[in-house]
Coordinates of C-alpha atoms in Angstrom, one line a residue:
M19 CA 114.7 90.2 103.8
W20 CA 114.7 91.6 100.3
P21 CA 115.5 88.8 97.7
D22 CA 117.6 91.3 95.6
R23 CA 119.6 94.0 97.3
R24 CA 121.3 95.6 94.3
L25 CA 119.1 98.7 94.3
L26 CA 119.5 99.2 98.1
D27 CA 123.3 99.0 97.7
L28 CA 123.2 101.5 94.7
F29 CA 120.8 104.0 96.2
K30 CA 121.7 103.6 99.9
T31 CA 118.0 103.8 100.8
E32 CA 116.2 101.8 103.5
F33 CA 113.7 100.3 101.0
P34 CA 113.8 99.4 97.3
I35 CA 111.0 101.8 96.6
V36 CA 111.2 104.8 94.3
L37 CA 108.6 107.6 94.6
A38 CA 107.6 108.3 90.9
P39 CA 108.5 111.8 89.7
M40 CA 105.0 113.1 89.0
A41 CA 105.4 116.5 87.4
G42 CA 102.9 119.1 88.6
V43 CA 102.0 117.2 91.8
V44 CA 105.3 116.4 93.4
D45 CA 107.6 119.0 95.0
A46 CA 110.2 119.0 97.8
E47 CA 107.5 118.3 100.5
L48 CA 106.5 114.9 99.1
V49 CA 110.1 114.0 98.2
I50 CA 111.1 114.7 101.8
A51 CA 108.2 112.7 103.3
A52 CA 108.9 109.6 101.0
A53 CA 112.6 109.8 101.9
Q54 CA 111.8 110.0 105.6
G55 CA 109.8 106.8 105.1
G56 CA 112.8 105.0 103.5
A57 CA 112.1 105.4 99.8
L58 CA 114.1 107.2 97.1
G59 CA 112.4 110.6 96.6
S60 CA 112.2 111.8 93.0
L61 CA 112.0 115.5 92.1
P62 CA 110.3 116.1 88.8
C63 CA 112.2 118.9 87.0
A64 CA 110.6 118.8 83.5
M65 CA 108.1 121.6 84.2
I66 CA 110.3 123.9 86.4
S67 CA 113.2 126.3 85.8
A68 CA 116.8 125.6 86.7
E69 CA 116.5 128.1 89.6
K70 CA 113.4 126.4 90.9
A71 CA 115.1 123.0 90.8
R72 CA 118.1 124.4 92.7
E73 CA 115.8 125.9 95.3
Q74 CA 113.8 122.6 95.7
V75 CA 116.9 120.4 96.0
N76 CA 118.3 122.8 98.6
I77 CA 115.1 122.5 100.7
I78 CA 115.3 118.7 100.5
R79 CA 119.0 118.7 101.5
Q80 CA 118.3 120.9 104.5
R81 CA 115.6 118.6 105.7
V82 CA 116.8 115.0 105.1
S83 CA 120.2 113.4 104.6
A84 CA 118.8 111.0 102.0
P85 CA 119.7 110.4 98.4
V86 CA 117.8 112.5 95.8
N87 CA 116.7 111.6 92.3
M88 CA 116.3 114.5 89.8
N89 CA 114.0 113.6 86.9
F90 CA 114.0 115.1 83.5
F91 CA 112.2 114.7 80.1
C92 CA 114.5 114.1 77.1
H93 CA 112.0 114.3 74.2
R94 CA 113.1 115.9 71.0
A95 CA 111.6 119.4 71.1
V96 CA 109.2 120.2 68.3
D97 CA 108.3 123.8 67.3
A98 CA 104.7 124.7 67.6
D99 CA 102.8 124.4 64.3
P100 CA 100.6 127.5 63.9
V101 CA 98.1 125.7 61.5
R102 CA 97.8 122.7 63.9
E103 CA 97.4 125.0 66.9
A104 CA 94.7 127.0 65.2
G105 CA 92.8 123.8 64.3
W106 CA 93.1 122.6 67.9
R107 CA 91.7 125.9 69.2
A108 CA 88.9 125.6 66.8
R109 CA 88.2 122.0 68.0
L110 CA 88.1 123.4 71.6
G111 CA 86.1 126.5 70.5
D112 CA 82.8 125.4 72.1
Y113 CA 84.5 125.1 75.5
Y114 CA 86.0 128.6 75.2
G115 CA 82.5 129.9 74.4
E116 CA 81.0 128.0 77.4
F117 CA 83.5 129.6 79.8
G118 CA 83.3 133.0 78.1
L119 CA 87.0 132.9 77.0
D120 CA 88.5 134.5 73.9
P121 CA 90.2 131.7 71.9
A122 CA 92.3 134.4 70.1
A123 CA 93.8 135.7 73.4
P124 CA 97.5 135.1 73.8
V125 CA 98.4 132.1 76.0
N126 CA 101.6 131.1 77.7
A127 CA 103.2 128.2 75.9
A128 CA 103.2 124.8 77.7
N129 CA 106.4 124.5 79.6
R130 CA 108.0 121.0 79.3
A131 CA 111.5 121.5 78.2
P132 CA 113.9 118.6 77.4
F133 CA 117.1 118.2 79.4
D134 CA 119.9 120.4 78.0
A135 CA 123.3 121.8 78.8
A136 CA 121.9 124.4 81.2
F137 CA 120.1 121.8 83.2
C138 CA 123.2 119.5 83.0
A139 CA 125.2 122.3 84.7
V140 CA 122.6 122.4 87.5
V141 CA 123.1 118.6 88.0
E142 CA 126.9 119.1 88.0
E143 CA 126.4 121.8 90.7
L144 CA 123.9 120.0 92.9
K145 CA 125.3 116.4 92.5
P146 CA 122.1 114.4 93.0
E147 CA 122.8 110.8 93.8
V148 CA 120.4 109.7 91.0
V149 CA 119.3 111.3 87.7
S150 CA 116.4 109.7 85.9
F151 CA 115.1 110.4 82.4
H152 CA 111.8 109.9 80.6
F153 CA 111.5 109.3 76.8
G154 CA 114.9 107.8 76.4
L155 CA 118.2 109.4 77.2
P156 CA 119.7 112.8 76.3
S157 CA 122.7 113.1 73.9
P158 CA 125.8 110.9 74.7
D159 CA 127.9 113.9 75.8
L160 CA 125.2 115.0 78.3
V161 CA 124.9 111.4 79.7
K162 CA 128.7 111.4 80.0
R163 CA 128.6 114.7 82.0
V164 CA 125.9 113.4 84.3
K165 CA 127.7 110.2 85.0
A166 CA 130.9 112.1 85.7
T167 CA 129.2 113.7 88.7
G168 CA 128.9 110.2 90.2
A169 CA 125.1 110.1 89.7
I170 CA 123.4 106.8 89.0
V171 CA 121.5 107.2 85.6
M172 CA 118.2 105.5 85.1
S173 CA 115.4 105.8 82.5
S174 CA 112.1 104.2 81.6
A175 CA 111.5 101.4 79.0
T176 CA 108.1 100.4 77.8
T177 CA 109.4 97.5 75.6
V178 CA 112.4 95.1 75.8
K179 CA 114.0 96.8 72.8
E180 CA 113.9 100.1 74.6
A181 CA 115.4 98.5 77.8
I182 CA 118.3 97.0 75.8
W183 CA 118.9 100.4 74.1
L184 CA 119.0 102.1 77.5
E185 CA 121.6 99.7 78.9
E186 CA 123.8 100.0 75.8
N187 CA 123.6 103.8 76.0
G188 CA 124.6 104.2 79.6
A189 CA 121.6 103.6 81.9
D190 CA 122.7 102.0 85.2
V191 CA 119.1 101.0 86.1
V192 CA 116.1 100.4 83.8
I193 CA 112.6 101.2 84.9
A194 CA 110.2 98.7 83.2
Q195 CA 107.1 100.8 82.7
G196 CA 104.0 98.6 82.1
A197 CA 100.9 99.8 80.3
E198 CA 99.1 100.0 83.7
A199 CA 101.3 103.0 84.8
G200 CA 99.9 106.5 85.3
G201 CA 101.3 109.5 83.5
H202 CA 103.2 109.8 80.3
R203 CA 104.3 106.6 78.6
G204 CA 108.1 106.6 78.5
M205 CA 108.0 105.1 74.9
F206 CA 110.7 106.5 72.6
M207 CA 111.3 103.7 70.0
T208 CA 107.7 103.2 69.2
E209 CA 104.5 105.2 68.7
N210 CA 102.1 102.3 68.8
I211 CA 100.2 102.3 72.1
A212 CA 98.3 99.2 71.2
E213 CA 101.5 97.1 71.4
Q214 CA 102.5 98.3 74.9
P215 CA 102.9 95.3 77.3
G216 CA 101.6 95.2 80.8
T217 CA 103.9 95.1 83.9
F218 CA 103.6 91.4 84.5
A219 CA 104.6 90.6 80.9
L220 CA 107.3 93.3 80.6
V221 CA 109.3 92.9 83.8
P222 CA 110.5 89.3 83.5
Q223 CA 111.4 89.9 79.8
V224 CA 113.4 93.0 80.6
V225 CA 115.1 91.2 83.5
D226 CA 116.2 88.5 81.1
A227 CA 117.4 91.0 78.5
V228 CA 119.6 93.3 80.5
K229 CA 122.3 92.9 83.2
V230 CA 121.5 96.2 85.1
P231 CA 118.9 96.2 87.9
V232 CA 115.3 96.6 86.8
I233 CA 112.7 98.6 88.6
A234 CA 109.0 97.6 88.0
A235 CA 106.5 100.4 87.5
G236 CA 102.8 100.3 86.7
G237 CA 99.9 99.0 88.7
I238 CA 101.9 98.5 92.0
A239 CA 100.1 100.1 94.9
D240 CA 100.6 97.7 97.9
G241 CA 102.8 95.1 99.4
R242 CA 101.4 92.3 97.2
G243 CA 102.3 94.2 94.1
I244 CA 105.9 94.8 95.4
A245 CA 106.3 91.2 96.3
A246 CA 105.0 90.2 92.8
A247 CA 107.6 92.5 91.2
F248 CA 110.4 90.8 93.1
A249 CA 109.0 87.4 92.2
L250 CA 109.3 88.5 88.5
G251 CA 113.0 89.4 89.0
A252 CA 112.8 93.1 89.7
S253 CA 115.3 94.7 92.1
G254 CA 112.8 97.4 93.2
V255 CA 109.6 99.2 92.4
Q256 CA 108.6 102.7 91.3
I257 CA 105.3 103.8 92.8
G258 CA 103.4 107.0 92.0
T259 CA 99.6 106.7 92.0
A260 CA 99.5 105.3 95.5
Y261 CA 101.0 108.6 96.8
L262 CA 98.6 111.0 95.0
R263 CA 96.3 111.4 97.9
C264 CA 99.0 111.8 100.5
P265 CA 98.7 115.2 102.3
E266 CA 102.1 116.2 101.0
S267 CA 101.1 115.9 97.3
K268 CA 100.1 119.1 95.4
V269 CA 96.9 117.5 94.0
T270 CA 94.1 120.1 94.2
A271 CA 91.0 119.4 96.3
P272 CA 88.6 118.7 93.3
A273 CA 91.3 116.4 91.8
R274 CA 91.5 114.5 95.1
V275 CA 87.8 113.9 95.0
A276 CA 88.0 112.6 91.4
L277 CA 90.9 110.3 92.4
A278 CA 89.1 109.1 95.5
Q279 CA 86.1 108.1 93.4
A280 CA 88.0 106.4 90.7
T281 CA 87.8 102.7 90.1
D282 CA 89.8 100.1 88.1
E283 CA 87.9 101.2 85.0
S284 CA 88.4 104.9 85.4
T285 CA 91.8 105.5 83.6
V286 CA 92.5 105.7 79.9
I287 CA 95.5 106.4 77.7
T288 CA 95.1 109.8 76.0
N289 CA 97.0 112.3 73.9
V290 CA 94.5 115.1 74.3
M291 CA 96.0 116.7 77.3
T292 CA 99.6 117.1 76.1
G293 CA 100.0 115.6 72.6
R294 CA 101.7 112.5 73.9
P295 CA 100.2 109.3 75.2
A296 CA 99.6 109.3 79.0
R297 CA 97.4 107.4 81.4
G298 CA 95.0 109.3 83.6
V299 CA 91.5 109.3 85.1
A300 CA 89.1 110.3 82.2
N301 CA 87.9 113.8 82.5
R302 CA 85.4 115.7 80.3
V303 CA 87.7 116.8 77.5
M304 CA 89.4 113.3 77.3
R305 CA 85.9 111.7 76.9
E306 CA 84.5 114.2 74.5
V307 CA 87.5 115.0 72.3
G308 CA 89.5 111.8 72.7
P309 CA 90.8 109.9 74.4
I310 CA 93.1 109.8 71.3
S311 CA 92.6 112.7 68.9
P312 CA 94.4 113.2 65.6
D313 CA 93.8 116.9 66.1
A314 CA 96.0 117.2 69.2
P315 CA 99.2 119.1 68.4
A316 CA 102.6 117.5 69.1
F317 CA 103.9 117.3 72.7
P318 CA 103.7 119.5 74.7
H319 CA 101.8 122.0 72.5
A320 CA 98.4 120.4 73.0
A321 CA 98.5 121.6 76.6
T322 CA 98.8 125.3 75.6
A323 CA 95.2 125.8 74.4
L324 CA 93.9 123.8 77.3
G325 CA 95.6 126.1 79.8
P326 CA 92.8 128.8 80.0
L327 CA 90.1 126.2 80.1
K328 CA 91.8 124.3 82.9
A329 CA 92.1 127.5 84.9
A330 CA 88.5 128.6 84.3
A331 CA 87.1 125.2 85.2
E332 CA 89.3 124.8 88.3
K333 CA 88.0 128.2 89.6
L334 CA 84.5 126.5 89.6
G335 CA 85.9 123.4 91.4
R336 CA 85.8 121.3 88.2
V337 CA 88.5 119.0 86.7
D338 CA 87.0 119.0 83.1
F339 CA 90.4 120.0 81.7
T340 CA 92.8 119.0 84.5
N341 CA 95.5 116.3 84.0
L342 CA 94.5 113.6 86.5
W343 CA 97.5 111.3 85.7
A344 CA 97.0 108.0 87.5
G345 CA 97.6 104.3 86.9
Q346 CA 95.2 101.4 86.8
A347 CA 95.6 100.8 90.6
V348 CA 94.2 104.3 91.4
R349 CA 91.5 102.8 93.5
M350 CA 94.1 101.4 95.9
G351 CA 95.5 104.8 96.8
K352 CA 95.2 105.9 100.5
E353 CA 94.9 109.2 102.3
M354 CA 97.9 108.9 104.7
P355 CA 101.2 110.7 105.2
A356 CA 103.8 109.6 102.6
A357 CA 106.4 108.4 105.2
E358 CA 103.7 106.2 106.8
L359 CA 102.5 104.9 103.4
T360 CA 106.1 104.1 102.4
R361 CA 106.7 102.0 105.6
A362 CA 103.3 100.3 105.1
L363 CA 104.2 99.4 101.5
A364 CA 107.6 98.0 102.5
G365 CA 106.2 96.2 105.6
G366 CA 103.4 94.6 103.5
A367 CA 105.9 93.5 100.9
L368 CA 108.3 91.9 103.4
A369 CA 105.4 90.1 105.1
R370 CA 104.2 88.7 101.7
L371 CA 107.8 87.7 100.7
A372 CA 108.3 85.9 104.0
Q373 CA 104.9 84.1 103.5
M374 CA 106.0 83.1 100.0
A375 CA 109.4 81.9 101.2
G376 CA 107.7 79.9 104.0

């Protein structure tokens, strides 16, 4: 069946497929559906409160007896820079004028907090089977506390150097995130986007460099991609973009239209939306201000001034300022229930692997 069963044995899932934790569009509903299909469901916790995370995990636990992955960001928090913020608002000034908004009006700060002791206490209380991180790992004492709960710890690497560092610092599983992947780049030892390897180049090199199981992520959206990941030595795959158009995702109606119309050329890596490089379907502000802008404040503060613009445009059914995070395989996404999609992905992969073996 599966050429490498290490992840299945670790996660106790039916298939070696991980639903990517896509903050903002994934909540308990999609996690439950993916788990019902046999995947490891991932709950993104980077943009929600500890109370909300607790509530979501409880909903998942009531509905499925499947393992849960709680995902956190562990970037180094940077204070907002008033001068940079003012410059950014000035850069976006014409848009504020267009939508009749006051650029001087107070705005809620962008909420993307790094994993801390308070969230660690929630993990200790809820005891998720898996805890994953993005942008490296938290402090050694927090990693120790997470592991003491019995949780499997995993994190994303965008280079071989990052993968080795993750293994040395306590990761039980490494997610090799190729340049094709949607959402924020997990990079934490480099800032050079131009050097980021693609999935096909990255996965076998990471597999050779570490002893822990490796999950391939980026550009994988069907059974052929999953089979290819196993051929490269991966023990499993993480898939996000393919699930965006499932009915259980929280993607808005206008964003669904944009994703459905996207092609292989539609995504770019941008820092305009949050201040940190991330791949998404190009929208108006990404095209006109970026995709990479030196004016964008540090993560996550670039998102603050975009908030009112996003809300105003979405009221008109437009996605000019909406994060449409998606990978290069966005065109391969399907509108089908997530459990059904998961089984189709696994079935397609097993058929292709059998064909290759034959």
